[in-house]
Coordinates of C-alpha atoms and ligand atoms in Angstrom, one line a residue:
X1 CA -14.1 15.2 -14.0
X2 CA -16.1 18.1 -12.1
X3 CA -18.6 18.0 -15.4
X4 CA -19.0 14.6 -14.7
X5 CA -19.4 14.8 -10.9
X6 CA -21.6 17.9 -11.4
X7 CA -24.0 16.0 -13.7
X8 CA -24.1 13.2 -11.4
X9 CA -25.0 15.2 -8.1
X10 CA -27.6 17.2 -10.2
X11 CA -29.2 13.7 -11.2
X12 CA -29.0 11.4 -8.2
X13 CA -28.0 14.0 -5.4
X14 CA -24.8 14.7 -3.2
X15 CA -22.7 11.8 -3.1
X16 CA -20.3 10.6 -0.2
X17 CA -16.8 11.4 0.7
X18 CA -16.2 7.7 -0.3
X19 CA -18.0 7.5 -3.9
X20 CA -16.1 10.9 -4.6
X21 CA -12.7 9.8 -4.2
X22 CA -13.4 6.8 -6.2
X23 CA -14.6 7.9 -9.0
X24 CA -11.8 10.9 -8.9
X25 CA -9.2 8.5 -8.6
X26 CA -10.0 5.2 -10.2
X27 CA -12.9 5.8 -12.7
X28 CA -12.2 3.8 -16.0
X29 CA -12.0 6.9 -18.4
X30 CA -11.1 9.7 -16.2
X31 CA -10.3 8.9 -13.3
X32 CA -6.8 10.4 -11.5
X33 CA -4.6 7.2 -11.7
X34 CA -6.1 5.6 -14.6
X35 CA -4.1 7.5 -16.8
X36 CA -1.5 10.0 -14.9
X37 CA 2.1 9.1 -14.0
X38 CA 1.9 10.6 -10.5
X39 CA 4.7 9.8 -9.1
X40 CA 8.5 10.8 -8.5
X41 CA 9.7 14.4 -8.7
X42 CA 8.0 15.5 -11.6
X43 CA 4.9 14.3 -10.0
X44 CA 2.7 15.0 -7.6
X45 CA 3.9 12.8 -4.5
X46 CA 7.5 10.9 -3.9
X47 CA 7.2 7.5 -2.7
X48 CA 10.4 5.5 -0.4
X49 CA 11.3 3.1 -3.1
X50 CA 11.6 6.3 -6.0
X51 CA 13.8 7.6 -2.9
X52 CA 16.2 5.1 -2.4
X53 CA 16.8 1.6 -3.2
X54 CA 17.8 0.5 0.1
X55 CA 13.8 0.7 0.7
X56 CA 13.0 -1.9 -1.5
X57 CA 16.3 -4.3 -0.7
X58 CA 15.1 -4.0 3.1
X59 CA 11.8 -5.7 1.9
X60 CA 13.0 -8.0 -0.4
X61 CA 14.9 -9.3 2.6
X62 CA 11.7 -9.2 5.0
X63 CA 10.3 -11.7 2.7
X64 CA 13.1 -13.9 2.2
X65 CA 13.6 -14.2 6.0
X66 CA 9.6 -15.1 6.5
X67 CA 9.9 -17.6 4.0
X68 CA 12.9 -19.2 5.7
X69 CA 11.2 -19.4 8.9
X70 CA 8.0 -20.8 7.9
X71 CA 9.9 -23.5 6.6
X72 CA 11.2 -22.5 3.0
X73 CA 8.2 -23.5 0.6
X74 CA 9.1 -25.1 -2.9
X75 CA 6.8 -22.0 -3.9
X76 CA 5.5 -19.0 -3.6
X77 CA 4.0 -16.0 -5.1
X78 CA 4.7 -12.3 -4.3
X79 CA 1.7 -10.5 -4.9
X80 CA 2.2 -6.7 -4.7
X81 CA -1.0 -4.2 -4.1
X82 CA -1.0 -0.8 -6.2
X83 CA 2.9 -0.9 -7.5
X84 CA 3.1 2.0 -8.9
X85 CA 5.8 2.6 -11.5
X86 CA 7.2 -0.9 -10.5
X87 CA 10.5 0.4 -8.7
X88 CA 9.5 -1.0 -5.2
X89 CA 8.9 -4.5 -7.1
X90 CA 12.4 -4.3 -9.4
X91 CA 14.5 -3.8 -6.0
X92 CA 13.0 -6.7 -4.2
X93 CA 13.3 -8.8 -7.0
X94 CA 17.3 -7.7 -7.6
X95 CA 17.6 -9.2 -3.7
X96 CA 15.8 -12.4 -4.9
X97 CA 18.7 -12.7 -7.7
X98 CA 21.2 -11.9 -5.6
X99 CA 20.3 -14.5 -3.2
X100 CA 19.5 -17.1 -5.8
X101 CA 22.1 -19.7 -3.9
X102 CA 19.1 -19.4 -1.4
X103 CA 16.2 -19.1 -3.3
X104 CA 17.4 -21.7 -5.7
X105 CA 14.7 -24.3 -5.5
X106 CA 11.9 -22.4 -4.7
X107 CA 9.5 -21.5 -8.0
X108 CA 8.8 -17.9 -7.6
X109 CA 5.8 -15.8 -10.1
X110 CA 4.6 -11.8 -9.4
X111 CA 1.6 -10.9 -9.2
X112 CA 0.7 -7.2 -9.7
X113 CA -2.7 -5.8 -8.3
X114 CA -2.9 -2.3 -10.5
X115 CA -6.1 -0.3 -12.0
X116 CA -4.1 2.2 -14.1
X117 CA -3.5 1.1 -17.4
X118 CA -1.0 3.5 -17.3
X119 CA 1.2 2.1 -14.6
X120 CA 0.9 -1.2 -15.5
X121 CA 2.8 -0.1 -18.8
X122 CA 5.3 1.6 -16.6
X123 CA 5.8 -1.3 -14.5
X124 CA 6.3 -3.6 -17.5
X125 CA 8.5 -1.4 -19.3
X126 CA 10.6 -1.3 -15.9
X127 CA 10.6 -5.2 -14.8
X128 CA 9.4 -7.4 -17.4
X129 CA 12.4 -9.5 -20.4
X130 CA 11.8 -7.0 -23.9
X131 CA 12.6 -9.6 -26.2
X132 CA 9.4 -11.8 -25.1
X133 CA 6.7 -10.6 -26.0
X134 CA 3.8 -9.3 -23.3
X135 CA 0.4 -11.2 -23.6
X136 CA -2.6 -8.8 -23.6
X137 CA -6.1 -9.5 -22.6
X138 CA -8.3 -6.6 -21.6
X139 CA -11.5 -8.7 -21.1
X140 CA -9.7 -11.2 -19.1
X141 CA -8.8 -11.1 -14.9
X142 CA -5.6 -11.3 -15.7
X143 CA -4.9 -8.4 -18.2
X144 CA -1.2 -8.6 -18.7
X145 CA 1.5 -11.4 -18.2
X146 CA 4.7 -11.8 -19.1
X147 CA 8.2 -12.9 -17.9
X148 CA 10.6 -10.7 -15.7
X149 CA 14.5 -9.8 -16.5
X150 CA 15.3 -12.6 -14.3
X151 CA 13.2 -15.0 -15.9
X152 CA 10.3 -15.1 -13.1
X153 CA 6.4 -15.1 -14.6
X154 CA 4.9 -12.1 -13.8
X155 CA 0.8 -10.8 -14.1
X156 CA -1.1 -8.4 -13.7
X157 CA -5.0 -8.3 -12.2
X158 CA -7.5 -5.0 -11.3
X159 CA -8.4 -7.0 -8.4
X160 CA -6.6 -8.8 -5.0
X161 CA -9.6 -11.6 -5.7
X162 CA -8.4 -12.7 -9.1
X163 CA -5.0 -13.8 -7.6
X164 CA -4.7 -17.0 -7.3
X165 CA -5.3 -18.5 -3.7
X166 CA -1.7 -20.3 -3.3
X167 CA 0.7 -19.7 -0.8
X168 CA 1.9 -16.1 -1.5
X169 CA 3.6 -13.1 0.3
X170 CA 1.7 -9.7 -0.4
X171 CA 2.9 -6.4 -0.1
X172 CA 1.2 -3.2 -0.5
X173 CA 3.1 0.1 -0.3
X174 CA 1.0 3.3 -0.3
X175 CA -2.1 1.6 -1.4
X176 CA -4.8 1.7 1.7
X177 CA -4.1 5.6 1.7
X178 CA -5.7 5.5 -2.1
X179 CA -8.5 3.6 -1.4
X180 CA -12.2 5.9 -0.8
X181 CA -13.2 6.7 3.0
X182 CA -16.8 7.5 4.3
X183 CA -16.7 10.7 7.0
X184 CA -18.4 11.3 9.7
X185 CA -18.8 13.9 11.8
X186 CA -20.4 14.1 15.5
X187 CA -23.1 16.2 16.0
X188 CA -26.4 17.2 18.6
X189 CA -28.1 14.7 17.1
X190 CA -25.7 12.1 16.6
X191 CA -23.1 10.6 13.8
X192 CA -24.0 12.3 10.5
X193 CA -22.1 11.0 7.5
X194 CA -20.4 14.0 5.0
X195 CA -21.3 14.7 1.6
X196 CA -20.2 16.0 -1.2
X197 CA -22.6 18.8 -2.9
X198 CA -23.2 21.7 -5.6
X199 CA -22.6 24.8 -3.8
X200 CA -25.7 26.8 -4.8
X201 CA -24.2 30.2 -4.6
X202 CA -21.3 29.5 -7.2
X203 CA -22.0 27.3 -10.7
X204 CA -19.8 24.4 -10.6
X205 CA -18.2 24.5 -7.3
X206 CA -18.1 21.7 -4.5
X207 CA -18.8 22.1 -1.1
X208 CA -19.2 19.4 2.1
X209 CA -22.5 18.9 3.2
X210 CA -23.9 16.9 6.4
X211 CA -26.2 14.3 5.9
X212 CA -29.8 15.6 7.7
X213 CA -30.0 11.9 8.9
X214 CA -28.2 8.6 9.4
X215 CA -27.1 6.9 6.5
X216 CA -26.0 3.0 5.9
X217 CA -22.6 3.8 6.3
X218 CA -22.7 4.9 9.7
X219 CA -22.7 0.7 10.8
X220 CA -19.1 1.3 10.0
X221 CA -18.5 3.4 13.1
X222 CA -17.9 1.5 16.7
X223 CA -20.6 2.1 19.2
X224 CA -17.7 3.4 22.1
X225 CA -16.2 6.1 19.5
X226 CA -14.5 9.1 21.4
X227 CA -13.7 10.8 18.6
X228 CA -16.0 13.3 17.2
X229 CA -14.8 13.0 13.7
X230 CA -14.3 9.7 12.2
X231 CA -13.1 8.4 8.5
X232 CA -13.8 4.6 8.0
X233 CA -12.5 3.0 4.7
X234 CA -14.8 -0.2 4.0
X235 CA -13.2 -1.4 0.4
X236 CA -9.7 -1.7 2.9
X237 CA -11.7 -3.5 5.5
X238 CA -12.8 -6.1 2.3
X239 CA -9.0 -6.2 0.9
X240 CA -7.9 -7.2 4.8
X241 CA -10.4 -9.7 5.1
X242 CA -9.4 -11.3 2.0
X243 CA -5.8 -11.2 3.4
X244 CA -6.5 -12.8 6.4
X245 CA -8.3 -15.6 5.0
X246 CA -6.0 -16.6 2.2
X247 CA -2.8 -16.2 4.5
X248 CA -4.9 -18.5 7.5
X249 CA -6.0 -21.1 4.8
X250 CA -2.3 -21.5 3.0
X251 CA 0.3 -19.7 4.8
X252 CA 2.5 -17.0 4.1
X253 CA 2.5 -13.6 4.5
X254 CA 0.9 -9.6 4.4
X255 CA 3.4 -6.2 4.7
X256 CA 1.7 -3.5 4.9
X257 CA 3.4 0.3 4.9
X258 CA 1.4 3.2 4.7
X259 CA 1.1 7.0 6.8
X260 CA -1.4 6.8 9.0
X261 CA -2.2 6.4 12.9
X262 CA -3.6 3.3 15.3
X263 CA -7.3 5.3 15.6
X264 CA -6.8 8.4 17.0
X265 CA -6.8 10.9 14.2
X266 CA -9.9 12.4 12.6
X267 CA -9.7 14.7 9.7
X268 CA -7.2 13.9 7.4
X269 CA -9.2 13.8 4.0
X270 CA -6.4 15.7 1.6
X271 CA -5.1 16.1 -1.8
X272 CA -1.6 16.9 -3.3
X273 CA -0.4 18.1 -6.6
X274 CA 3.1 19.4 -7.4
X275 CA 4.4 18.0 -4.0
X276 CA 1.6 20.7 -2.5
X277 CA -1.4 20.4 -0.4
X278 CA -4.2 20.9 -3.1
X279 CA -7.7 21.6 -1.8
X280 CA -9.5 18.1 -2.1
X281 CA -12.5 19.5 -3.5
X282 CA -11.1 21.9 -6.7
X283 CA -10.5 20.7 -10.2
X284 CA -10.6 16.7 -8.6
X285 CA -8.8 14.3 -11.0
X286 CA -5.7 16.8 -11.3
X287 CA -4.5 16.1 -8.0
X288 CA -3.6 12.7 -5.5
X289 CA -6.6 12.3 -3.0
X290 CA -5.9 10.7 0.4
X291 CA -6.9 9.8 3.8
X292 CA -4.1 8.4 6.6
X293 CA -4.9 4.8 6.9
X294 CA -6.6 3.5 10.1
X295 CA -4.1 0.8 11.1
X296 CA -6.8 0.1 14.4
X297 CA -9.2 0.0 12.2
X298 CA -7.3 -3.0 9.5
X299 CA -6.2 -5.0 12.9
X300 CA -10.3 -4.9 14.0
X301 CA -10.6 -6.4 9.9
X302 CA -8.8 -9.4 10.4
X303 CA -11.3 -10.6 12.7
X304 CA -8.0 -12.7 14.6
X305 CA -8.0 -15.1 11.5
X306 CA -4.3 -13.7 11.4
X307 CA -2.0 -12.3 13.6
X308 CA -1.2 -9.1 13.4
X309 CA 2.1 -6.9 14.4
X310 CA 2.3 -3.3 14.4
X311 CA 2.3 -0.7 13.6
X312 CA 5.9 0.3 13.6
X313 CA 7.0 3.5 12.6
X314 CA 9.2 3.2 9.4
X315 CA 12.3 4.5 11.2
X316 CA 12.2 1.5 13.6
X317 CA 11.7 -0.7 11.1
X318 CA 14.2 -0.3 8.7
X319 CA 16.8 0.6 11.2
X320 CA 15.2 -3.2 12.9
X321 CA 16.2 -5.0 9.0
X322 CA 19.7 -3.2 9.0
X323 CA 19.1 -0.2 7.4
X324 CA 21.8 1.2 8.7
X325 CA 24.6 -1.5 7.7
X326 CA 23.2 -1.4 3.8
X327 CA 23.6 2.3 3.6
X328 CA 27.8 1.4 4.7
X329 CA 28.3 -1.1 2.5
X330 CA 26.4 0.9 -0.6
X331 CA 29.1 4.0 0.7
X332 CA 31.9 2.0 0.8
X333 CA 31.3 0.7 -2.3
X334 CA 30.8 4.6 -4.6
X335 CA 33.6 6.4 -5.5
X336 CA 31.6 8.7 -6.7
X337 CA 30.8 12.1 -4.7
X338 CA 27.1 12.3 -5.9
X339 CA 26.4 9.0 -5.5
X340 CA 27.3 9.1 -2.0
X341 CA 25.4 12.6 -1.4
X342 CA 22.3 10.4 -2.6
X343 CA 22.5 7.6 -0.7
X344 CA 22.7 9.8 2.6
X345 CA 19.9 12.0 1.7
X346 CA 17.9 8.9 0.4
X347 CA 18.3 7.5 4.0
X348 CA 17.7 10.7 6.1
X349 CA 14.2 11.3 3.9
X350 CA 13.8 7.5 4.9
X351 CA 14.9 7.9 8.5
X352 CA 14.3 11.2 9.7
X353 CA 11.6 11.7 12.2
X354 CA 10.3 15.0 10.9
X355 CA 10.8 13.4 7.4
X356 CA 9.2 10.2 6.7
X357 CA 10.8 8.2 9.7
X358 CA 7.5 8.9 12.1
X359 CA 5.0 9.5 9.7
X360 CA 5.0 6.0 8.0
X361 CA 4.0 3.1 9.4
X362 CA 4.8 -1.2 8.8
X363 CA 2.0 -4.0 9.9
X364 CA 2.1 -7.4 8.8
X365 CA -0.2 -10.2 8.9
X366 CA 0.9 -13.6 9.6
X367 CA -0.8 -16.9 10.2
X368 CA -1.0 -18.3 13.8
X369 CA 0.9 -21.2 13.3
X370 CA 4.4 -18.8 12.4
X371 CA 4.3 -17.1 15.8
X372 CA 3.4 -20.6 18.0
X373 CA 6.4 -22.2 16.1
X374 CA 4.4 -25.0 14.9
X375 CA 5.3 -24.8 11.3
X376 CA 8.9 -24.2 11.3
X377 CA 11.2 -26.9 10.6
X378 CA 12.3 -28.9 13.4
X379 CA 15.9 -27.6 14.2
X380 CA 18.0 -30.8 14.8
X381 CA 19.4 -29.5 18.0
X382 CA 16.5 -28.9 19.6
X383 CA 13.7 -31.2 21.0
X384 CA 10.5 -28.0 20.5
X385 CA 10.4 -25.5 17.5
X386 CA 10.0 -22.4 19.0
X387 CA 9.1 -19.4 16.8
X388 CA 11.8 -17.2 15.5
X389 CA 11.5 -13.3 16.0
X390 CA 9.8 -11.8 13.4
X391 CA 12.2 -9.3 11.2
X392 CA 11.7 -5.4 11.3
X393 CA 9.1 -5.9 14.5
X394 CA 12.0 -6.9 17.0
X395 CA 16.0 -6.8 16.0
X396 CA 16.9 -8.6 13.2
X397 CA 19.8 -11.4 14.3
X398 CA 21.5 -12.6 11.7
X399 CA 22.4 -16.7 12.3
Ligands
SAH1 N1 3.4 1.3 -4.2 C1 3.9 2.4 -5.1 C2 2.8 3.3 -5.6 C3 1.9 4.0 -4.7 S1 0.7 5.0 -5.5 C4 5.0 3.2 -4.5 O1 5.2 3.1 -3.3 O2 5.8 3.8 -5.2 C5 -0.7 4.0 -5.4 C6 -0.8 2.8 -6.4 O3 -2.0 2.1 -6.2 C7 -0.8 3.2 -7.8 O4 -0.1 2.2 -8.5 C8 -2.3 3.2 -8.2 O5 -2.5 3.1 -9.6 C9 -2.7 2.0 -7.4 N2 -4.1 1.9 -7.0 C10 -4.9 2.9 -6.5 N3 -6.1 2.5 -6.2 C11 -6.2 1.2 -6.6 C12 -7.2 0.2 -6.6 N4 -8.4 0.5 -6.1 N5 -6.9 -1.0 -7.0 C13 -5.6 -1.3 -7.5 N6 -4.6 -0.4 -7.6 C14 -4.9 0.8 -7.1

């Protein structure tokens, strides 16, 4: 990989923070999650649903109950964004079984957004039915399909814009914080964008360089900025419009959970290997590259096609969708010591505020109609729908 970035700085000059970290991360025959299983202790990073599972039953719920209050649809899809090893995905869908008395008439297929080929074998070795056989089309938008353990059609797609348009439910789970960010930095002479360049006093090393003028990117940046360092994430910006236009033309619905801040941090450009804070620039496609996700930044995307709520740190959240009622009833139910050691350490990693309890973030997108009331179904006892509470934003009543 630094060959290859080398040889392309040397031929078309220094490249942007942005072009870096995509061609680190997702480049089709090198790039860091084309081909690496990242994730889980061995890993580089831990992610909430390799945690605990009470993460991804929460969820599961959180789209059962918007589906309930937007009037129970004979259909959806739930289309999940960068799925990693598929774990998130396999606990939701274990709620969806459980609750089949509810579900029961409502067709349900998965739809997997994932670029690593070596994922998306993860993910179907975890959630799809072994004895029928997966059909395999490299050339084809859809590149993978097949049929879950309980029985639901499941694909897979390298982009959010080859999923079908129908009424869906989308999730994305540490995604945004993958996707490339353009820098900027404040100077004398105004906003110069950061780049990535040869250092010339040592062969094949990186260093950051300021642009010596304005570049294109810098029509990202909002004219009233305080800040004097700014990272703007464009290929998000594209992924939330999409969002917002698909959920205000059919319906449905967009969680989003990720670390980052409502547009007040600046620099926070890292990497991570072996659970450790890896210097972003040195050996790049051996380590995770990230940047905290602009949550001011997605709500200014939507362009108030949709509505948006949040963000809501992760510890008010699941404690709002009865995080804390699961964890008894999973206790109650173990006899066994280390099960129950687990399941409490699972939930303080969850919950703790110097854990991941402050540091992660929920934001949804829903279409207008859901929080007017006007597309609920008509409750016989009352004369006006009126829009129920929205689960995890406020506390969740069960009726
Ligand atoms: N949601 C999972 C995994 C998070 S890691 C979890 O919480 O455990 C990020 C995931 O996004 C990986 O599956 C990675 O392969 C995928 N990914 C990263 N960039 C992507 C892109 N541009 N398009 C689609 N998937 C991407």
């Amino acid at each position: 990989m630094l060959r290859h970035l080398v040889y392309k700085i040397k031929s078309t000059g220094p490249i942007t923070v942005a072009e870096y970290m995509k061609e680190v991360l997702t480049n089709p025959a090198k790039g860091y999650y084309i081909h690496n299983d990242m994730l889980g202790e061995k890993g580089d990073f831990i992610t909430s649903p390799e945690i605990s599972q009470i993460f991804g039953e929460l969820l599961g719920i959180w789209f059962i109950s918007e589906w309930m209050a937007a009037g129970k649809s004979s259909a959806f899809q739930l289309v999940e964004l960068g799925p990693g090893r598929g774990t998130l995905a396999g606990d939701i869908l274990r709620v969806f079984s459980q609750l089949g008395s509810v579900l029961k008439n409502c067709d349900i297929s998965i739809h997997l957004v994932e670029v690593s080929q070596k994922l998306s074998e993860i993910q179907a070795l975890a959630l799809t039915e072994e004895k029928i056989p997966l059909e395999r089309d490299a050339d084809s938008t859809v590149y993978m399909k097949g049929v879950t353990k309980s029985g639901i059609p499941i694909f897979w797609y390298r982009n959010l814009q080859d999923v079908p348009k129908g009424y869906s439910f989308y999730l994305a789970h540490e995604f945004f914080d993958a996707l490339p960010v353009h820098k900027f930095q404040k100077t004398p002479q105004g906003w110069r964008e950061v780049f990535i360049d040869i250092d010339p006093h040592v062969s094949d090393k990186l260093r950051f360089v300021l642009a010596p003028c304005a570049t294109p990117a810098e029509a990202f940046l909002q004219r009233d900025e305080t800040r004097d360092h700014v990272e703007v994430c464009p290929s998000a910006g594209v992924i939330i419009q999409e969002l917002s236009q698909r959920i205000a033309l059919t319906g449905g619905a967009a969680l989003i959970a990720d670390y980052g801040h409502d547009g007040t941090k600046t620099d926070t450009f890292r990497g991570f290997c072996g659970h450790k804070l890896h210097d972003v620039l040195t050996a790049p496609g051996t380590a995770d590259l990230t940047a905290d996700v602009d949550f001011s930044y997605l709500r200014r995307m939507t362009q108030a096609k949709v509505v948006s709520l949040g963000p809501i740190e992760q510890q008010a959240f699941l404690r709002n969708m009865g995080i804390d009622v699961r964890l008894k009833v999973l206790l109650d139910k173990s006899d066994e010591p280390s099960m129950k050691q687990q399941l409490i350490q699972g939930y303080d990693m969850l919950m703790n505020p110097k854990k991941m309890g402050e540091r992660f973030h929920f934001f949804a997108l829903l279409p207008h109609q859901r929080l007017q009331g006007g597309n609920q179904q008509t409750n016989a006892c009352q004369s006006k729908p009126s829009a129920s509470p929205v689960a995890g934003f406020g506390e969740l009543t069960w009726q």
